[in-house]
Amino acid sequence: MKIINGTEIAAAIKNKLKAQNLEAGISPCLAIVLVGDDKESMLYVGLKQKAVTAIGGKSEFVNLPGNITRDELLAKVSALNSEPGVDGILVQLPLPGSLNEYQDEVLHAIKPGKDVDGFNPRNRGLLMGGKPDFISCAALACMDIISRTVDKLEGCKVTLIGNSFDVIQPLSIILNTKSCVVTVAPDYAREYVQDSDIVVVEKGNPLVAKGEDFKDGALVIDAGFHWHNNHTCGNVDRDSVEQVNGSLLPVPGGMGPILIAKLMENLCLAAHRS
């Protein structure tokens, strides 16, 4: 399979955004809210801050204590909604401890026009009608790769493995409106994918998907993430699929960088609108 370089694609997207921002004379501002000090979440926040800088923007990092109350967190989000200099707001997930049960309430508190993650339940619902303020960056990342790889979407057989609100659910809606034949399965099994033109594998065990599982010429997007045998990997066994005809967006160096680049696109769109 042709290995798609997500890092290169992401860099090209960010370079284009930087040039557009310079020409327009804008410096988009992203407010990032992190509750607690989880090391993995801190890593993701750092990558997003670096991307904002790369497009000529600025970030406002709001690190709240892990024992903050629901009301205090909602009040902070509300205050950021009212800041005219803040173009986009994201709350880094998952929320720690008991706050996790209020996730949708917290996401709903973000003003839809500043919801650059596309996670506000209102934006998720408006996608059904085709007119959200923003679409999930993960779904946009998948659609970017699909548009670069597949010449004609109409009639394509697509299998989506998983059930997440940020990848699988929005993708199923988008691809259905483009006249694809979409199948959604909760977990990985070879029989689900072997006749598919496009496969997105979000759920499954590390390296569970093998080369012999896929049809000739398939586009496979690995949307899983695991720490396995002392290194990061996805759900697709890259070594196994390399000899198969088709294209693979792998892990690492695939979905992650493009997702963040799409977040930057959403942020720039919010800044232009404001």
Short mmCIF file of C-alpha atoms in Angstrom, two decimals:
data_model
loop_
_atom_site.label_atom_id
_atom_site.label_comp_id
_atom_site.label_asym_id
_atom_site.label_seq_id
_atom_site.Cartn_x
_atom_site.Cartn_y
_atom_site.Cartn_z
CA MET A 1 0.00 0.00 0.00
CA LYS A 2 1.03 3.55 -0.58
CA ILE A 3 1.76 5.06 2.84
CA ILE A 4 0.21 8.51 3.14
CA ASN A 5 2.44 10.98 5.00
CA GLY A 6 0.12 12.83 7.36
CA THR A 7 2.94 14.96 8.74
CA GLU A 8 3.74 16.40 5.30
CA ILE A 9 0.07 17.06 4.52
CA ALA A 10 -0.41 18.79 7.87
CA ALA A 11 2.65 20.99 7.32
CA ALA A 12 1.35 22.06 3.90
CA ILE A 13 -2.05 22.94 5.36
CA LYS A 14 -0.48 25.03 8.14
CA ASN A 15 1.87 26.81 5.75
CA LYS A 16 -1.07 27.77 3.55
CA LEU A 17 -3.01 29.05 6.55
CA LYS A 18 -0.04 31.11 7.73
CA ALA A 19 0.25 32.78 4.32
CA GLN A 20 -3.50 33.49 4.23
CA ASN A 21 -3.42 34.96 7.74
CA LEU A 22 -0.47 37.20 6.85
CA GLU A 23 -2.28 38.43 3.75
CA ALA A 24 -5.47 39.09 5.71
CA GLY A 25 -3.59 40.68 8.61
CA ILE A 26 -5.15 38.44 11.26
CA SER A 27 -3.68 36.47 14.16
CA PRO A 28 -6.25 33.87 15.28
CA CYS A 29 -6.49 33.25 19.02
CA LEU A 30 -7.27 29.83 20.46
CA ALA A 31 -8.20 29.42 24.13
CA ILE A 32 -7.30 25.96 25.41
CA VAL A 33 -8.86 24.86 28.68
CA LEU A 34 -7.15 22.00 30.51
CA VAL A 35 -8.51 20.71 33.80
CA GLY A 36 -5.83 19.03 35.90
CA ASP A 37 -2.31 18.03 34.90
CA ASP A 38 -2.64 14.75 33.03
CA LYS A 39 0.66 14.21 31.17
CA GLU A 40 -0.91 12.91 27.95
CA SER A 41 -3.37 15.81 27.83
CA MET A 42 -0.50 18.24 28.44
CA LEU A 43 1.31 16.72 25.47
CA TYR A 44 -1.70 17.24 23.19
CA VAL A 45 -2.12 20.81 24.43
CA GLY A 46 1.51 21.51 23.61
CA LEU A 47 1.10 20.20 20.06
CA LYS A 48 -1.93 22.43 19.54
CA GLN A 49 -0.13 25.48 20.92
CA LYS A 50 2.79 24.79 18.58
CA ALA A 51 0.40 24.56 15.62
CA VAL A 52 -1.24 27.89 16.52
CA THR A 53 2.17 29.53 16.51
CA ALA A 54 2.97 27.92 13.15
CA ILE A 55 -0.02 29.61 11.48
CA GLY A 56 0.83 33.02 12.95
CA GLY A 57 -1.75 32.86 15.72
CA LYS A 58 -1.66 32.98 19.47
CA SER A 59 -2.99 30.74 22.22
CA GLU A 60 -4.44 31.41 25.65
CA PHE A 61 -3.76 28.45 27.92
CA VAL A 62 -6.16 28.10 30.84
CA ASN A 63 -4.99 25.40 33.24
CA LEU A 64 -7.61 24.80 35.91
CA PRO A 65 -7.16 22.67 39.05
CA GLY A 66 -8.34 19.09 38.86
CA ASN A 67 -10.72 19.61 41.79
CA ILE A 68 -12.58 22.51 40.14
CA THR A 69 -16.36 22.29 40.39
CA ARG A 70 -18.76 21.93 37.48
CA ASP A 71 -20.12 25.44 38.06
CA GLU A 72 -16.64 26.98 38.15
CA LEU A 73 -15.68 25.26 34.89
CA LEU A 74 -18.89 26.37 33.17
CA ALA A 75 -18.30 29.92 34.41
CA LYS A 76 -14.79 29.93 32.91
CA VAL A 77 -16.08 28.72 29.54
CA SER A 78 -18.76 31.42 29.64
CA ALA A 79 -16.14 34.08 30.35
CA LEU A 80 -14.08 32.93 27.35
CA ASN A 81 -17.19 33.10 25.17
CA SER A 82 -17.41 36.79 26.04
CA GLU A 83 -13.76 37.60 25.28
CA PRO A 84 -13.77 39.39 21.89
CA GLY A 85 -10.10 38.56 21.33
CA VAL A 86 -10.70 34.80 21.57
CA ASP A 87 -11.70 33.30 18.23
CA GLY A 88 -11.89 29.64 19.23
CA ILE A 89 -12.29 27.66 22.43
CA LEU A 90 -11.53 24.04 23.14
CA VAL A 91 -11.77 22.05 26.34
CA GLN A 92 -9.19 19.28 26.37
CA LEU A 93 -10.81 15.88 26.87
CA PRO A 94 -11.23 13.70 28.79
CA LEU A 95 -12.29 15.70 31.82
CA PRO A 96 -10.91 14.25 35.05
CA GLY A 97 -12.84 12.40 37.74
CA SER A 98 -16.46 13.24 38.39
CA LEU A 99 -16.38 16.12 35.89
CA ASN A 100 -16.42 13.58 33.08
CA GLU A 101 -20.16 13.00 33.56
CA TYR A 102 -20.74 16.68 32.66
CA GLN A 103 -18.76 16.47 29.40
CA ASP A 104 -21.67 17.24 27.05
CA GLU A 105 -22.86 20.06 29.31
CA VAL A 106 -19.39 21.63 29.26
CA LEU A 107 -19.10 21.24 25.48
CA HIS A 108 -22.58 22.70 25.05
CA ALA A 109 -21.45 25.75 27.03
CA ILE A 110 -18.94 26.66 24.30
CA LYS A 111 -20.41 29.20 21.92
CA PRO A 112 -21.11 27.32 18.65
CA GLY A 113 -19.27 29.96 16.64
CA LYS A 114 -16.15 29.43 18.78
CA ASP A 115 -16.48 25.64 18.95
CA VAL A 116 -13.48 24.93 16.70
CA ASP A 117 -13.29 21.30 17.87
CA GLY A 118 -16.81 20.78 16.49
CA PHE A 119 -17.80 19.01 19.72
CA ASN A 120 -20.71 21.18 20.88
CA PRO A 121 -23.80 18.93 20.77
CA ARG A 122 -25.59 21.70 18.84
CA ASN A 123 -22.98 21.61 16.07
CA ARG A 124 -23.06 17.82 16.08
CA GLY A 125 -26.83 17.93 15.64
CA LEU A 126 -26.74 20.62 12.96
CA LEU A 127 -24.49 18.36 10.90
CA MET A 128 -27.59 16.26 10.25
CA GLY A 129 -28.98 19.22 8.32
CA GLY A 130 -25.67 20.01 6.70
CA LYS A 131 -25.21 23.42 8.32
CA PRO A 132 -23.07 23.21 11.48
CA ASP A 133 -20.82 26.11 12.44
CA PHE A 134 -17.97 23.61 12.70
CA ILE A 135 -17.39 19.91 12.02
CA SER A 136 -15.22 17.67 14.15
CA CYS A 137 -11.55 17.98 13.18
CA ALA A 138 -11.08 14.21 13.18
CA ALA A 139 -13.88 13.76 10.66
CA LEU A 140 -12.47 16.61 8.57
CA ALA A 141 -9.06 14.93 8.63
CA CYS A 142 -10.56 11.72 7.27
CA MET A 143 -12.47 13.59 4.57
CA ASP A 144 -9.29 15.43 3.56
CA ILE A 145 -7.51 12.13 2.94
CA ILE A 146 -10.53 10.65 1.18
CA SER A 147 -10.78 13.65 -1.15
CA ARG A 148 -7.07 13.41 -1.99
CA THR A 149 -7.22 9.68 -2.68
CA VAL A 150 -10.64 8.76 -4.11
CA ASP A 151 -11.63 10.17 -7.51
CA LYS A 152 -15.36 9.42 -7.28
CA LEU A 153 -17.21 8.95 -3.99
CA GLU A 154 -20.67 8.17 -5.35
CA GLY A 155 -21.39 4.49 -4.87
CA CYS A 156 -18.23 3.79 -2.85
CA LYS A 157 -18.56 1.08 -0.23
CA VAL A 158 -17.37 2.53 3.07
CA THR A 159 -16.95 0.70 6.36
CA LEU A 160 -16.47 2.65 9.58
CA ILE A 161 -15.30 0.67 12.61
CA GLY A 162 -16.21 2.34 15.90
CA ASN A 163 -18.90 4.53 17.43
CA SER A 164 -17.25 7.81 18.52
CA PHE A 165 -18.98 11.18 18.34
CA ASP A 166 -15.89 12.86 16.90
CA VAL A 167 -14.90 10.41 14.13
CA ILE A 168 -17.38 7.70 13.20
CA GLN A 169 -20.72 9.42 13.76
CA PRO A 170 -19.97 12.60 11.77
CA LEU A 171 -18.19 10.63 9.04
CA SER A 172 -21.21 8.38 8.58
CA ILE A 173 -23.42 11.43 8.04
CA ILE A 174 -21.03 13.19 5.67
CA LEU A 175 -20.35 10.13 3.53
CA ASN A 176 -24.01 9.20 3.39
CA THR A 177 -24.84 12.63 1.95
CA LYS A 178 -22.20 11.99 -0.73
CA SER A 179 -24.09 8.88 -1.92
CA CYS A 180 -21.69 6.36 -0.41
CA VAL A 181 -22.87 2.95 0.81
CA VAL A 182 -21.94 3.27 4.48
CA THR A 183 -21.65 0.45 7.00
CA VAL A 184 -20.90 1.15 10.67
CA ALA A 185 -19.64 -1.65 12.93
CA PRO A 186 -18.82 -1.36 16.64
CA ASP A 187 -15.61 -3.41 16.53
CA TYR A 188 -13.20 -4.86 14.00
CA ALA A 189 -13.88 -8.05 12.06
CA ARG A 190 -12.42 -9.03 8.70
CA GLU A 191 -15.81 -9.79 7.15
CA TYR A 192 -16.89 -6.18 7.65
CA VAL A 193 -14.05 -4.68 5.59
CA GLN A 194 -13.01 -7.16 2.91
CA ASP A 195 -15.34 -5.74 0.22
CA SER A 196 -14.93 -2.05 1.14
CA ASP A 197 -13.41 0.70 -1.00
CA ILE A 198 -12.78 2.89 2.05
CA VAL A 199 -12.18 1.65 5.60
CA VAL A 200 -11.77 3.76 8.75
CA VAL A 201 -10.64 1.68 11.72
CA GLU A 202 -11.07 3.45 15.03
CA LYS A 203 -11.87 0.47 17.28
CA GLY A 204 -9.98 -2.78 17.60
CA ASN A 205 -6.92 -4.36 19.15
CA PRO A 206 -3.40 -3.18 18.30
CA LEU A 207 -2.40 -4.24 14.76
CA VAL A 208 -5.56 -6.36 14.39
CA ALA A 209 -6.16 -5.41 10.73
CA LYS A 210 -3.97 -7.37 8.30
CA GLY A 211 -3.16 -6.95 4.63
CA GLU A 212 -5.26 -9.92 3.53
CA ASP A 213 -8.35 -8.30 5.07
CA PHE A 214 -8.61 -5.56 2.44
CA LYS A 215 -9.67 -5.55 -1.19
CA ASP A 216 -7.34 -4.50 -3.96
CA GLY A 217 -7.08 -0.71 -4.20
CA ALA A 218 -8.74 0.07 -0.86
CA LEU A 219 -8.09 3.25 1.10
CA VAL A 220 -7.49 2.39 4.76
CA ILE A 221 -7.46 5.09 7.44
CA ASP A 222 -6.09 3.99 10.80
CA ALA A 223 -7.82 6.05 13.50
CA GLY A 224 -6.74 3.94 16.47
CA PHE A 225 -4.00 4.68 18.95
CA HIS A 226 -2.24 2.22 21.26
CA TRP A 227 0.95 1.92 23.29
CA HIS A 228 2.05 -1.58 22.30
CA ASN A 229 5.39 -3.35 22.74
CA ASN A 230 7.00 -0.09 23.87
CA HIS A 231 5.92 1.98 20.88
CA THR A 232 2.86 3.69 19.48
CA CYS A 233 0.77 1.94 16.87
CA GLY A 234 -2.74 1.82 15.51
CA ASN A 235 -5.26 -0.88 14.68
CA VAL A 236 -3.72 -1.65 11.29
CA ASP A 237 -0.61 -3.82 10.92
CA ARG A 238 1.43 -1.56 8.65
CA ASP A 239 4.03 -4.21 7.84
CA SER A 240 1.28 -6.62 6.79
CA VAL A 241 -0.48 -4.20 4.44
CA GLU A 242 2.57 -2.69 2.73
CA GLN A 243 2.54 -5.36 0.00
CA VAL A 244 -1.18 -4.83 -0.76
CA ASN A 245 -2.35 -2.50 -3.53
CA GLY A 246 -4.06 0.57 -2.07
CA SER A 247 -3.39 3.44 0.33
CA LEU A 248 -2.91 3.61 4.10
CA LEU A 249 -2.99 6.56 6.49
CA PRO A 250 -0.92 4.99 9.28
CA VAL A 251 -0.28 5.43 12.99
CA PRO A 252 1.90 7.22 13.92
CA GLY A 253 2.33 10.11 11.48
CA GLY A 254 -1.14 9.97 10.00
CA MET A 255 -4.42 11.09 11.53
CA GLY A 256 -2.89 12.99 14.48
CA PRO A 257 -1.01 15.71 12.60
CA ILE A 258 -3.82 16.22 10.07
CA LEU A 259 -6.43 16.46 12.85
CA ILE A 260 -4.49 19.33 14.44
CA ALA A 261 -4.09 21.01 11.03
CA LYS A 262 -7.87 20.82 10.57
CA LEU A 263 -8.30 22.37 14.01
CA MET A 264 -6.19 25.26 12.73
CA GLU A 265 -8.43 25.54 9.64
CA ASN A 266 -11.48 25.78 11.90
CA LEU A 267 -9.73 28.37 14.07
CA CYS A 268 -8.87 30.51 11.03
CA LEU A 269 -12.44 30.23 9.77
CA ALA A 270 -13.70 31.44 13.16
CA ALA A 271 -11.26 34.37 13.08
CA HIS A 272 -12.33 35.39 9.57
CA ARG A 273 -15.99 35.23 10.56
CA SER A 274 -15.41 37.46 13.57
#
